[in-house]
Short mmCIF file of C-alpha atoms and ligand atoms in Angstrom, two decimals:
data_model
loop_
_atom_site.label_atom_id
_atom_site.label_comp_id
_atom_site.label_asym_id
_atom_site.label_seq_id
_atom_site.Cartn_x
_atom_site.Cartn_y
_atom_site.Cartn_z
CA UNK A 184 4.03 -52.40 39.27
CA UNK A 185 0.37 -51.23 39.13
CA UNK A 186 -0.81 -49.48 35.84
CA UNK A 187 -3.92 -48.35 34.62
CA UNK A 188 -3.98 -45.39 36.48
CA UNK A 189 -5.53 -47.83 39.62
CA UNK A 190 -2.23 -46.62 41.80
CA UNK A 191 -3.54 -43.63 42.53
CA UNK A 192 -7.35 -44.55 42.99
CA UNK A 193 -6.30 -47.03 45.39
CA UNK A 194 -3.64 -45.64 47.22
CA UNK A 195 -5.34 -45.09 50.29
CA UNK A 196 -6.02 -48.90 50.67
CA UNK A 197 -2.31 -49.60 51.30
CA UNK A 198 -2.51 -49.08 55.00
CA UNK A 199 -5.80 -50.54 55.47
CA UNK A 200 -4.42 -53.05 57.40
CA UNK A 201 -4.58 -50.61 60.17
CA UNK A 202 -7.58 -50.18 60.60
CA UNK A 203 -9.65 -52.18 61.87
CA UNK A 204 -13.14 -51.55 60.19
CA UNK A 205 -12.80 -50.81 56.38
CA UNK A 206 -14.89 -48.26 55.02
CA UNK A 207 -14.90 -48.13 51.15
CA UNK A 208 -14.99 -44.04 49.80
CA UNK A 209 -17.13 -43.30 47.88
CA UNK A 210 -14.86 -43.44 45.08
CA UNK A 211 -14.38 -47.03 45.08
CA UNK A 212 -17.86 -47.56 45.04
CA UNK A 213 -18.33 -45.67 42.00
CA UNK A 214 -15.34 -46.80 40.31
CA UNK A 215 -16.79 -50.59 41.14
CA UNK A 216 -20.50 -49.69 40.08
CA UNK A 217 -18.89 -48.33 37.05
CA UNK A 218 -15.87 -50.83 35.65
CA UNK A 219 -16.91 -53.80 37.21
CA UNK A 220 -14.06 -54.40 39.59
CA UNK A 221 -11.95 -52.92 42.38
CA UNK A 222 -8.53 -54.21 43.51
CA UNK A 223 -7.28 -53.01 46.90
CA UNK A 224 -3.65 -53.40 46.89
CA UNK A 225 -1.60 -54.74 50.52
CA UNK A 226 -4.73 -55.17 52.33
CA UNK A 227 -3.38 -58.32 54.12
CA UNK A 228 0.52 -58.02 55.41
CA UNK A 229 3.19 -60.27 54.06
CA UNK A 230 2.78 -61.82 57.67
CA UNK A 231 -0.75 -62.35 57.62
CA UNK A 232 -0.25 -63.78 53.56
CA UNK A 233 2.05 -66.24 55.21
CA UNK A 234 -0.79 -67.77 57.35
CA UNK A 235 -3.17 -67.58 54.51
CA UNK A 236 -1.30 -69.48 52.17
CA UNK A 237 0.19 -71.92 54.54
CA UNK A 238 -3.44 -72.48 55.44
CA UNK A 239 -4.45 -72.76 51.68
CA UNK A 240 -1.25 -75.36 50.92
CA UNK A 241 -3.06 -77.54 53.39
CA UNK A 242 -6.81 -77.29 52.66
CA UNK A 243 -5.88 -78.26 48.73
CA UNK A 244 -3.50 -80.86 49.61
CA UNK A 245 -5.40 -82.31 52.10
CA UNK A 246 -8.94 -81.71 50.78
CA UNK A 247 -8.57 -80.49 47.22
CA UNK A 248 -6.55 -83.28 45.32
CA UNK A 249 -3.68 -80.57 45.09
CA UNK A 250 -1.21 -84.13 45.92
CA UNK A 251 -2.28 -85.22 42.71
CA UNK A 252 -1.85 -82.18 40.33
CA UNK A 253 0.75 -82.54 37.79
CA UNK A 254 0.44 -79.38 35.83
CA UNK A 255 -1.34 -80.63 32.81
CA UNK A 256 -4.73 -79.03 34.41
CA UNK A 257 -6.51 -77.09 36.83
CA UNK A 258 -6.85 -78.80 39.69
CA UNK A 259 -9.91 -76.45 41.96
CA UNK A 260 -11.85 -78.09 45.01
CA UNK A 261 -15.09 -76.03 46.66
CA UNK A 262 -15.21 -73.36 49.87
CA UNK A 263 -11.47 -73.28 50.34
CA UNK A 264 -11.78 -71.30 52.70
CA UNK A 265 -14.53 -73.60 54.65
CA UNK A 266 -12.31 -76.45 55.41
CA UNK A 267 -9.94 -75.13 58.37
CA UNK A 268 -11.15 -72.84 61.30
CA UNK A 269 -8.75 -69.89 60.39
CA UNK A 270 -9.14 -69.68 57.12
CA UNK A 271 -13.10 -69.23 57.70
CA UNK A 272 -12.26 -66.30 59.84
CA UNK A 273 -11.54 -64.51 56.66
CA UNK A 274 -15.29 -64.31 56.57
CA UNK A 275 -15.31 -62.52 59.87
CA UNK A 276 -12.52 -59.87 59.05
CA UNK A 277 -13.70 -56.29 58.88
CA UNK A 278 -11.65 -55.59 55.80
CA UNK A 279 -12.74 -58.49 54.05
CA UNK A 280 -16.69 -57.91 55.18
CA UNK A 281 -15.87 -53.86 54.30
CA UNK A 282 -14.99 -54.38 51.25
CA UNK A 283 -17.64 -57.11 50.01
CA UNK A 284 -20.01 -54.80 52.43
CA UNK A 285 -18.89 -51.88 50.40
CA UNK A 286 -20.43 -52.95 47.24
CA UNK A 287 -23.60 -55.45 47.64
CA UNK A 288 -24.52 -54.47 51.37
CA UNK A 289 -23.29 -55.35 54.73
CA UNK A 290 -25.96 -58.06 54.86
CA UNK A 291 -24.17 -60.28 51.66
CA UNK A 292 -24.75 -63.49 51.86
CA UNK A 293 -21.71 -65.53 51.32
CA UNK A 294 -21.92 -68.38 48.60
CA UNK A 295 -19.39 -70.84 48.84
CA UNK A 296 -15.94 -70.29 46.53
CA UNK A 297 -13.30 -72.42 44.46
CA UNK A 298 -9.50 -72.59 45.31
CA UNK A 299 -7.05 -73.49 42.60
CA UNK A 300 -3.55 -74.57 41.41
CA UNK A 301 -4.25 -73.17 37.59
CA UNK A 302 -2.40 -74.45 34.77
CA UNK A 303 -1.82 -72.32 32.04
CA UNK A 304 -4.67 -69.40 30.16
CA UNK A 305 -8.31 -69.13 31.55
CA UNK A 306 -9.85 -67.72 28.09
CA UNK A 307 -12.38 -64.78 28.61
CA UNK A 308 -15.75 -65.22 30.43
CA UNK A 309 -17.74 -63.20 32.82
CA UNK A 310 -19.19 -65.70 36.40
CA UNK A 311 -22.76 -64.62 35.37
CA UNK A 312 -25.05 -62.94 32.91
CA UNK A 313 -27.49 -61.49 36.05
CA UNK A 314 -27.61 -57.99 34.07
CA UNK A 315 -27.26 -56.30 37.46
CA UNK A 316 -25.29 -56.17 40.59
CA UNK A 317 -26.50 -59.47 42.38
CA UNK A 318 -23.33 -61.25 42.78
CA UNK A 319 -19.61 -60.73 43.03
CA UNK A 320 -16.26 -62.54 43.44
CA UNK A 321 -13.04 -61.88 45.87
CA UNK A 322 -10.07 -63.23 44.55
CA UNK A 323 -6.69 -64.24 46.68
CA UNK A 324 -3.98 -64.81 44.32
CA UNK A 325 -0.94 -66.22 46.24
CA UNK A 326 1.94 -65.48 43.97
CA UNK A 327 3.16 -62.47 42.27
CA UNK A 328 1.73 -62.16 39.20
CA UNK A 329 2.32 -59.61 36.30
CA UNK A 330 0.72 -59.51 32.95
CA UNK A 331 2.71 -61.84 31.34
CA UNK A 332 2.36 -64.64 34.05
CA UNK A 333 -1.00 -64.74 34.29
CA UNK A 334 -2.24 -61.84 36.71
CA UNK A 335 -5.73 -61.22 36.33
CA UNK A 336 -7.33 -59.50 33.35
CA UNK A 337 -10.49 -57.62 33.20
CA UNK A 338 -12.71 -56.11 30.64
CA UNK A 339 -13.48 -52.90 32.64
CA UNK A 340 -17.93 -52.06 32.21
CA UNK A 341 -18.32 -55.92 30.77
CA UNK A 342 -20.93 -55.92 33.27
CA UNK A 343 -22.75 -53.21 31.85
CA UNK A 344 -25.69 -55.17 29.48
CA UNK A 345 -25.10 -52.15 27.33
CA UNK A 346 -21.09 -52.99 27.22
CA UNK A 347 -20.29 -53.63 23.37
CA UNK A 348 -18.90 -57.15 24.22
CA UNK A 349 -22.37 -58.03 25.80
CA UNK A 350 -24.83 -55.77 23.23
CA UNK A 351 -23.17 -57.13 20.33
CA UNK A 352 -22.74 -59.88 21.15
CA UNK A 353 -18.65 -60.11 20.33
CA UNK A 354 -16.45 -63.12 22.17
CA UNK A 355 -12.66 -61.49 23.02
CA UNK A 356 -11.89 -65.54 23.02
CA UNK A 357 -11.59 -64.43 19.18
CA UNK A 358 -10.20 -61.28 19.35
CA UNK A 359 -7.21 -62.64 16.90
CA UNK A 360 -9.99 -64.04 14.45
CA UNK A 361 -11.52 -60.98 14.14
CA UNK A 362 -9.38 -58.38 14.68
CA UNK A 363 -6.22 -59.89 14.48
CA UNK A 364 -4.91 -58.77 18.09
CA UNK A 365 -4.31 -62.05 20.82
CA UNK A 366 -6.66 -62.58 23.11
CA UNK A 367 -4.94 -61.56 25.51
CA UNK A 368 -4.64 -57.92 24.34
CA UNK A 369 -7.92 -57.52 23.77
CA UNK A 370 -9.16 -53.87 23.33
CA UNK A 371 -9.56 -51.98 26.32
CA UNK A 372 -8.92 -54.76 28.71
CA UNK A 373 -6.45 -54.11 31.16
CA UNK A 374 -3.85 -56.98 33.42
CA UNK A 375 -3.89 -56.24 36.92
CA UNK A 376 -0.87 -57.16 38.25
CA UNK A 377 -1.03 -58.42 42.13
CA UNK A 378 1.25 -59.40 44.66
CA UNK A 379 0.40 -61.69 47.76
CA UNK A 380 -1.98 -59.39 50.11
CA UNK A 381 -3.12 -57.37 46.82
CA UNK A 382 -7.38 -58.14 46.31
CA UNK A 383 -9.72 -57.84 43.56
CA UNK A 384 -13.27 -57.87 44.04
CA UNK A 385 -15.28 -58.22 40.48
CA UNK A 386 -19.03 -58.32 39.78
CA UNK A 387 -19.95 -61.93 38.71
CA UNK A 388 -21.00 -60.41 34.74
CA UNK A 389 -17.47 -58.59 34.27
CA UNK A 390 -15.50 -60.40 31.73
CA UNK A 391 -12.24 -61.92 32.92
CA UNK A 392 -9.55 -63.96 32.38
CA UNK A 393 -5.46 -64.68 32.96
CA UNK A 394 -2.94 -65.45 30.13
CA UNK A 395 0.62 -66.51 30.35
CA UNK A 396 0.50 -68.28 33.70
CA UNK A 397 2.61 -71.10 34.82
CA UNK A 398 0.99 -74.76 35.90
CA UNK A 399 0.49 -73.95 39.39
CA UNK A 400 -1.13 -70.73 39.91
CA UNK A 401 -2.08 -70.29 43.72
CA UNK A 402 -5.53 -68.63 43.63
CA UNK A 403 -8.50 -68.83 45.43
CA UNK A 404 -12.27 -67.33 45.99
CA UNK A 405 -14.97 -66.21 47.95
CA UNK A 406 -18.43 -65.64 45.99
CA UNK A 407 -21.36 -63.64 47.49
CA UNK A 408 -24.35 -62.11 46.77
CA UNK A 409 -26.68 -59.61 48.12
CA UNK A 410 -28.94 -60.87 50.25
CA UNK A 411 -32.75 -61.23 49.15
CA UNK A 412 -35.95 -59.65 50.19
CA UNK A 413 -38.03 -59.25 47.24
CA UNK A 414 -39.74 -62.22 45.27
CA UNK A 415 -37.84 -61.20 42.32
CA UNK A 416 -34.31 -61.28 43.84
CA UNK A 417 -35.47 -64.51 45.68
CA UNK A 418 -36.11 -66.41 42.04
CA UNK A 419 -32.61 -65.33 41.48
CA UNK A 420 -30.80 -66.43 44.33
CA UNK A 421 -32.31 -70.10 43.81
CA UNK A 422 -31.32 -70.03 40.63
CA UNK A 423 -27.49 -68.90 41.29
CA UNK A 424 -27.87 -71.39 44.39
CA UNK A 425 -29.37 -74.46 41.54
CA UNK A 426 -25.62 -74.32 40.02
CA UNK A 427 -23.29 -72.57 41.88
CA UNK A 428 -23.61 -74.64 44.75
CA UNK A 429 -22.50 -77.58 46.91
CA UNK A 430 -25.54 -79.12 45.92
CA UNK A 431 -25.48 -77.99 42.04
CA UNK A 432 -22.38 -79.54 41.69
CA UNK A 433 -23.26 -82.79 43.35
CA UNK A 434 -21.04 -82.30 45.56
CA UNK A 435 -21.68 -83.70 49.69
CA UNK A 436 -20.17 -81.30 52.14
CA UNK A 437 -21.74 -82.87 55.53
CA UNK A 438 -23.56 -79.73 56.23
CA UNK A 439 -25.34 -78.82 53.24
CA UNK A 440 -24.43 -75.22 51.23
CA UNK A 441 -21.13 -75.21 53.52
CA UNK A 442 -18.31 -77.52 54.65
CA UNK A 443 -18.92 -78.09 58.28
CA UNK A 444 -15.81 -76.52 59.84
CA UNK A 445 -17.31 -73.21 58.56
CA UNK A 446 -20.58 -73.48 60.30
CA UNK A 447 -19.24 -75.06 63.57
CA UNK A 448 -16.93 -72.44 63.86
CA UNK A 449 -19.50 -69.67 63.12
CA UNK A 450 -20.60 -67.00 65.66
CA UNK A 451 -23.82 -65.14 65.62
CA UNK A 452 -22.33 -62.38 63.66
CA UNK A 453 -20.64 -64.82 60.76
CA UNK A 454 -24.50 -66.34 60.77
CA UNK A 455 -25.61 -63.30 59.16
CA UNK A 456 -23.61 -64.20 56.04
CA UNK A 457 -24.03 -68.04 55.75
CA UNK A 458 -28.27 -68.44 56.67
CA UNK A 459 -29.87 -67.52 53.77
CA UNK A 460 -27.99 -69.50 51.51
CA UNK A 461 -28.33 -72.20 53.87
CA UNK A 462 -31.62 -72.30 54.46
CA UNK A 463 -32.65 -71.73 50.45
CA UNK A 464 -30.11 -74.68 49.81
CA UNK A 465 -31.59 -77.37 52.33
CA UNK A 466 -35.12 -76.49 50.57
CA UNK A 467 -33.90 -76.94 47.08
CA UNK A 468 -31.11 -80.07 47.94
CA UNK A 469 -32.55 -81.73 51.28
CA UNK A 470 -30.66 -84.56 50.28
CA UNK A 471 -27.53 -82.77 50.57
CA UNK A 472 -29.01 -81.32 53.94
CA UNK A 473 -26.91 -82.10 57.59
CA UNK A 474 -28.35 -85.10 59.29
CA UNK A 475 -28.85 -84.19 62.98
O1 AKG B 22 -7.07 -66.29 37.45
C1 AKG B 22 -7.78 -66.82 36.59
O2 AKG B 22 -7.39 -67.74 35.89
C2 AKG B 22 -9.18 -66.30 36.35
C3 AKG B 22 -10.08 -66.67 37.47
C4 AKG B 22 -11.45 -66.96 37.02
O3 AKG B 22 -11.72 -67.06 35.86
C5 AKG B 22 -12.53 -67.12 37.95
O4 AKG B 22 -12.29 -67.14 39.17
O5 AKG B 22 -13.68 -67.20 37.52
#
């Protein structure tokens, strides 16, 4: 079941799987530019969910310490998608590139993600406080998930500096403290319930968050930005890159900003989406950098 009117909206998207090249109307771009968020519901098959999340089982058991979750936390690893050559063709699929294309430009850079086996609420927080459209996340959520097991919630125009959560400054963490309503119900938030195949694409400064979920929610991400011309948007994209980042987290992947399978597996066309953030993070972490 899909409410908040986003049936209708997103109809369309259903049989994208048909098409090869995805094309966003011009409706989803506004509805994005204007809430925050778009989910386009079956845009990968059951079949093709069935490779995905086989794939994912393995990159977090065999990469993410998903042998040793027990339930009693989140247990998230960095670029699941980076670790295993199929799953980094995600980054080459037209729907996937459409989509992401759609709302920061076909030249996005792509920055890395987190895959996850949650356990239990992720309280209310927007990814970034960039005050415009510089980055945004795809999420893959590999269960069904409805509003009372811990689908995705959103805080539609959170984005928007001139949102009341952001201009005054008001945390829906205590929504029950102040207005007496659970968190989870805050005002004029809305769940998005997903199935397998189902995709939401948010801007990095829309609040979000998930309530009621068991203690091993399937979900996983790709982040990207726009790519960067101006000095302005430069200073920006090093600082996204100084923390969310292989390097910003300390963390050695072998071949700097990505895991190596992703860049040994990339073609000339996935290049486009992977250099800039590569080449920004060997200048700012050249420790981290790929030894030839
Ligand atoms: O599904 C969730 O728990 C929310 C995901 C989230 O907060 C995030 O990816 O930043």
């Amino acid at each position: 079941m899909y409410g908040n009117g986003l049936l209708n909206l997103n109809a369309p998207d259903r049989t994208a799987r048909k098409f090869k090249k995805m094309k966003l109307t011009e409706y989803q771009v506004n509805f994005f530019n204007t809430f925050g968020y778009l989910a386009i519901f079956g845009m990968f098959s059951p079949s093709e969910m069935e490779w995905i999340t086989e794939e994912f089982e393995i990159s977090i058991q065999e990469f993410g310490g998903g042998k040793n979750h027990d339930g009693t936390s989140r247990t998230m690893f960095g670029g699941p998608i980076e670790h295993r050559p199929r799953l980094c063709t995600l980054l080459d699929d037209e729907r996937v590139k459409g989509l992401i294309g759609g709302v920061i430009g076909e030249d996005f850079n792509y920055a890395g993600g987190d895959g996850n086996y949650y356990a239990g609420d992720t309280g209310w927080h927007p990814d970034g406080g960039w005050g415009q459209l510089f980055a945004c996340k795809v999420t893959f959520y590999l269960d069904d998930l409805t509003k009372d097991t811990g689908c995705l919630r959103v805080i539609p125009g959170s984005q928007n500096p001139t949102h009341f959560v952001r201009a005054e400054k008001i945390d829906p963490n205590q929504s029950e403290a102040l207005y007496g309503i659970p968190p989870k119900d805050f005002p004029t938030s809305i769940a998005l319930e997903t199935s397998p195949g189902d995709i939401v694409i948010f801007n990095h400064d829309t609040y979000h968050a998930s309530f009621g979920g068991g203690t091993r929610r399937r979900m996983f991400t790709m982040n990207c930005t726009r790519h960067c011309t101006t000095e302005p948007d430069l200073e920006t994209l090093h600082q996204y890159l100084s923390v969310h980042s292989a390097g910003g987290y300390q963390i050695e992947t072998g071949a700097g900003m990505f895991f190596p399978t992703m860049v040994d597996t990339a073609d000339e066309k996935r290049r486009i989406h992977l250099q800039q953030c590569s080449d920004i993070h060997d200048e700012m972490f050249p420790q981290y950098a790929r030894r030839a």
